[in-house]
C-alpha positions as a printed Julia matrix, in Angstrom:
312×3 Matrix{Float64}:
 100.91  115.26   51.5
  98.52  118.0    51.89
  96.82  118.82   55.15
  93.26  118.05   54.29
  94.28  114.37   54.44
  93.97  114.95   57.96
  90.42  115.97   57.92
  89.78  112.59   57.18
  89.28  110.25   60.31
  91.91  106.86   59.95
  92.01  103.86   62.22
  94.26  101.3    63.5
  94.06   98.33   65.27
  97.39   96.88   66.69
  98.55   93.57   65.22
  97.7    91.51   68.52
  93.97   92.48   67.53
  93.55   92.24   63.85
  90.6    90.75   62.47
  88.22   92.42   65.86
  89.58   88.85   67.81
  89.03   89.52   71.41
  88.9    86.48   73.16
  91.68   84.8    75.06
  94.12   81.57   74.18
  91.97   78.8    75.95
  94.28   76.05   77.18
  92.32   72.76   77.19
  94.65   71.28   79.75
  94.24   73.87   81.94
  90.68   74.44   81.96
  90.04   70.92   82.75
  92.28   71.24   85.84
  90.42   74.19   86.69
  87.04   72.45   86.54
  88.24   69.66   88.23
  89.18   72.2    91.68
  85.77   73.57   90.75
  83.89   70.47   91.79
  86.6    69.28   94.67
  85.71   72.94   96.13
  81.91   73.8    95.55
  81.67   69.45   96.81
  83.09   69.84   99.56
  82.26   73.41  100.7
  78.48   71.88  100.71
  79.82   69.11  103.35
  81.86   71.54  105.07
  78.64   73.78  105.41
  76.8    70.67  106.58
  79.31   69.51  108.92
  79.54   72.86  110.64
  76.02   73.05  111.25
  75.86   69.56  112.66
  79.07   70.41  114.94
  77.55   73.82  115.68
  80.71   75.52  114.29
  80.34   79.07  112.77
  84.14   78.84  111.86
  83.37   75.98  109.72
  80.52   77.83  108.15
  82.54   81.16  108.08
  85.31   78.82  105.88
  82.57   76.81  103.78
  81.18   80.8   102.39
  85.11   81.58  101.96
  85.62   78.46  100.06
  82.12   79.05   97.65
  83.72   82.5    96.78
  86.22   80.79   95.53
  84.16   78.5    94.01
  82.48   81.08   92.18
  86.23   82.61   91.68
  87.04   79.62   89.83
  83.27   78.87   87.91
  83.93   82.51   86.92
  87.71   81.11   84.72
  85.67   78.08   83.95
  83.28   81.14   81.95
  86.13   83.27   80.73
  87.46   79.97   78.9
  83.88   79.2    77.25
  83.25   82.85   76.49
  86.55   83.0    74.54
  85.08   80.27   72.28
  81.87   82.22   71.5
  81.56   83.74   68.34
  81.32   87.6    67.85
  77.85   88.41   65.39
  76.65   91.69   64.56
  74.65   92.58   67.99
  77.81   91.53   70.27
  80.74   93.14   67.99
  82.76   92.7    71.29
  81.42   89.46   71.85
  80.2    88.1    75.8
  82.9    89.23   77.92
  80.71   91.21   80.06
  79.04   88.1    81.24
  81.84   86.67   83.69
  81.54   90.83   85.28
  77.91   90.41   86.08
  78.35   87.07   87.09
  81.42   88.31   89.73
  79.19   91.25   90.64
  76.11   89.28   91.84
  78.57   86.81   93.65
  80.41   89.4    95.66
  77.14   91.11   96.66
  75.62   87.78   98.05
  79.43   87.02   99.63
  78.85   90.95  101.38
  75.16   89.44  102.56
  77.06   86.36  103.89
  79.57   88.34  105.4
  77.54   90.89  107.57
  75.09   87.1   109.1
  78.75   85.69  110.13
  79.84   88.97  111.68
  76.36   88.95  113.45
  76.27   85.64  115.05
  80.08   85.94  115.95
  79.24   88.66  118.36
  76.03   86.47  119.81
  78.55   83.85  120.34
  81.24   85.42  121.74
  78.76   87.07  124.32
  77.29   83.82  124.77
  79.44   80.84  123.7
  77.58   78.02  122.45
  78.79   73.99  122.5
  81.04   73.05  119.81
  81.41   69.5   118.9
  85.42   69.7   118.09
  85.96   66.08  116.95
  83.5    66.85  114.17
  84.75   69.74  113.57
  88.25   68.47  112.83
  87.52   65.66  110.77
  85.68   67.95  108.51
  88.54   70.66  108.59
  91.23   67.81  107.93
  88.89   66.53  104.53
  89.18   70.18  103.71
  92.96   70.72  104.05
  93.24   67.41  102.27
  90.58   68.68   99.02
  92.66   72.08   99.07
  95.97   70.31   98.9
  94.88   68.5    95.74
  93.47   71.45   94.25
  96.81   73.19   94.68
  98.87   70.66   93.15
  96.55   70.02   90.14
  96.74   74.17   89.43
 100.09   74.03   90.85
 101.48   71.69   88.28
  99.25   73.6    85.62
 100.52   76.33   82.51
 101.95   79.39   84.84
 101.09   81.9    81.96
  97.55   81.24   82.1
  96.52   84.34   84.52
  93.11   82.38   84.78
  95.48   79.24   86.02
  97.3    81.5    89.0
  94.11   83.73   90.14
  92.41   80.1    91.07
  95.81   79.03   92.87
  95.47   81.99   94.96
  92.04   81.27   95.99
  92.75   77.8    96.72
  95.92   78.57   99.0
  93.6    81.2   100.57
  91.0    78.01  101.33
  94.17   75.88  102.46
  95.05   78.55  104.53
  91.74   78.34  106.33
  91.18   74.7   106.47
  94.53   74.89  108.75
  92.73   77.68  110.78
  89.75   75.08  111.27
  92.23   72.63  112.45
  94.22   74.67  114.88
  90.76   76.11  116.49
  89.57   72.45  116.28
  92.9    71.24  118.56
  92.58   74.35  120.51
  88.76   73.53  122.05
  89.55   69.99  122.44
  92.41   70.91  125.0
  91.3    74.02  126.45
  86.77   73.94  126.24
  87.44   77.08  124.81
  84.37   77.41  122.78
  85.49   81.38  121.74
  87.95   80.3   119.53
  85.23   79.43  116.93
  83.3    82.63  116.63
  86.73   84.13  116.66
  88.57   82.15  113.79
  85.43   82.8   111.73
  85.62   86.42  112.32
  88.91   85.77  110.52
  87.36   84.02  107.73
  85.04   86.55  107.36
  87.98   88.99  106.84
  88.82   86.68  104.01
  85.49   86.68  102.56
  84.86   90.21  102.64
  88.39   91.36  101.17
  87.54   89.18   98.06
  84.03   89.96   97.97
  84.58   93.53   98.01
  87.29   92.65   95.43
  84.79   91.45   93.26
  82.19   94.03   93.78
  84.19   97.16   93.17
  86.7    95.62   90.41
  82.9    94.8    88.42
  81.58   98.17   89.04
  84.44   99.9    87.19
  84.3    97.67   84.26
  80.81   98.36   84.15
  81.11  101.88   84.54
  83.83  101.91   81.86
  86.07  103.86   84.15
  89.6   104.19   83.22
  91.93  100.93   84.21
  93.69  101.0    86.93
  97.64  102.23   86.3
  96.66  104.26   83.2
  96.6   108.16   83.15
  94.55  109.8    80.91
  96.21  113.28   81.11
  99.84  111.37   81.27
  99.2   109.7    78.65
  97.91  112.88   76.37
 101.09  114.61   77.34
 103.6   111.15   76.59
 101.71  111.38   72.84
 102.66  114.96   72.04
 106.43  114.07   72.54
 105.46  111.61   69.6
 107.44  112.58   66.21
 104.84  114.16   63.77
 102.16  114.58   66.19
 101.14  118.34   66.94
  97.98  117.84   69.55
  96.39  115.3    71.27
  93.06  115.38   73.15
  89.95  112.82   73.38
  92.11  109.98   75.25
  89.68  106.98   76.57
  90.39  103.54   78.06
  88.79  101.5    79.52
  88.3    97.59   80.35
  87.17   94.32   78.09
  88.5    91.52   79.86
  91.08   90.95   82.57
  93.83   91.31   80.4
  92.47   93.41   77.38
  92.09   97.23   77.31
  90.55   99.33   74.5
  91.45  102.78   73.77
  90.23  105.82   71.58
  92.67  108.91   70.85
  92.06  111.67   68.5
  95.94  113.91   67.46
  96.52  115.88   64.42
  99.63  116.2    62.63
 102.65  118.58   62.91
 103.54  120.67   59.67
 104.52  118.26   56.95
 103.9   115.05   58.85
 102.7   112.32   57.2
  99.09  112.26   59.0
  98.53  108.01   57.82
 101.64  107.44   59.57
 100.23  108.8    63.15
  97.44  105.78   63.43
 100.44  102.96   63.61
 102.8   105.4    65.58
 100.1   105.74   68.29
  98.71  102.84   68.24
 101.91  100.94   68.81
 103.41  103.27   71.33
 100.62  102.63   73.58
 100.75   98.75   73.3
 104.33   98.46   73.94
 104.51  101.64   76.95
 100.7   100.53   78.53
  99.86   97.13   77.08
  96.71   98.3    75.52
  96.16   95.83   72.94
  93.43   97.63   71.16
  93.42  100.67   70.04
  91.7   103.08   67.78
  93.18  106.48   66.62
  91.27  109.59   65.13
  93.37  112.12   63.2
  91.82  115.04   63.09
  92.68  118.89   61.18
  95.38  120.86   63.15
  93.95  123.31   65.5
  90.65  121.51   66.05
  91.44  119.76   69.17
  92.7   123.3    70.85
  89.28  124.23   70.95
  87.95  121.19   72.14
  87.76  119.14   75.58
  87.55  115.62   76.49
């Protein structure tokens, strides 16, 4: 085949993408175990927000933001599932993806907002203790561990491939985790009249808040910034392609991120002397699937010597 073939720009999609399908296997099962830990956690981080006001407890409040950024966390797989049902149309060739990463971005900049009041009125209170109503305070942490404990086992006991299934476990162990913080600082001001305990635990909380929040907020700005996914090399990745059979230069190498678990990619090579320069598209295109799970990819093969005199 004669070189001018490769003058000629060809494309491949890998097989896991054919037909410009980008949206996710939605599990009916375990989106409806998902929304049901939805409502158990938004409920009751409204009465555990209520509850901590009445028993004066910024620990409970700390816990009731943690537990409504998971909330959000789990509204946000709750999206991802009804997103991957929307159909692609000529305006939206990559369909709504991008919603769930504005959605996360606005909730971890109101969690940061949350954050920096908690951290605030900690330090007032540590200078200054103020009366906590404990009893209170521990029946509302016990509903809590008891609502988080139900969560868990309904995710628990849900499809552990679904990535959307495990990411809400996580957040719901996290809330677990601080509904038994609630309880111990409860215990611990009933039998000391240690009031410090509460500002303290919820500058714990907070630390729980802000990791996720910040989480959120910097994980959304590099989707939206289309910056390169995190674990892939550009320049690695460049080099890794010209030990390729039949490939004589590579340049032009961009990733970057769809949806939690799908990557696109654009390459341009040429072909070595005699190569078949169809045959690079599948070669490429597979390779980088099977070595860096990108699951679509598009390849450009250009003349020989044209990317040499060309940068990325």
């Amino acid at each position: 085949m004669g070189e001018d073939m490769g003058s000629a720009p060809e494309h491949v999609h890998t097989e896991g993408d054919l037909g410009h399908q980008h949206a996710t296997e939605v599990t009916q099962s375990n989106e409806r175990r998902i929304r049901l830990v939805f409502l158990l956690t938004a409920g009751y981080a409204l009465v555990q927000a209520i509850g901590g006001w009445i028993a004066g407890s910024l620990a409970l409040i700390a816990d009731a933001g943690h537990m409504i950024s998971d909330s959000a966390a789990l509204l946000l797989a709750l999206v991802a599932y009804r997103v991957a049902r929307w159909p692609i149309d000529a305006q939206r060739t990559y369909g709504f993806h991008r919603v769930r990463v504005l959605a996360a971005l606005a909730n971890g900049a109101t969690l940061l907002l949350l954050v920096a009041w908690i951290a605030w009125e900690a330090v007032q209170r540590i200078n200054q203790p103020a009366e906590i109503l404990a009893g209170p305070m521990l029946i509302v942490a016990t509903i809590g561990l008891l609502v988080n404990l139900i969560g868990a086992y309904a995710l628990w006991s849900g499809d552990s491939g679904d990535s959307n299934l495990r990411g809400a476990l996580l957040h719901v162990v996290g809330d677990l985790l601080g509904s038994i913080g609630a309880i111990t600082a409860a215990v611990g001001i009933m039998l000391t009249g240690w009031a410090i305990l509460d500002p303290l635990l919820s500058v714990l909380v907070a630390g729980l808040v802000i990791r996720s929040a910040w989480g959120l907020v910097s994980d959304s700005i590099r989707v939206l910034l289309q910056a390169t996914p995190k674990g892939i090399d550009a320049t690695e990745i460049e080099a890794s392609l010209r030990d390729l059979p039949g490939i004589a230069e590579v340049g032009h190498f961009h990733a970057w991120t769809l949806t939690d678990e799908s990557i696109i990619a654009t390459v341009h090579v040429s072909a070595d002397q005699g190569a078949d320069p169809l045959s690079l598209p599948p070669l490429v295109a597979s390779w980088l699937q099977e070595t860096r799970g990108i699951d679509h990819v598009t390849v450009q093969v250009d003349p020989r010597g044209s990317l040499l005199t060309r940068h990325t």
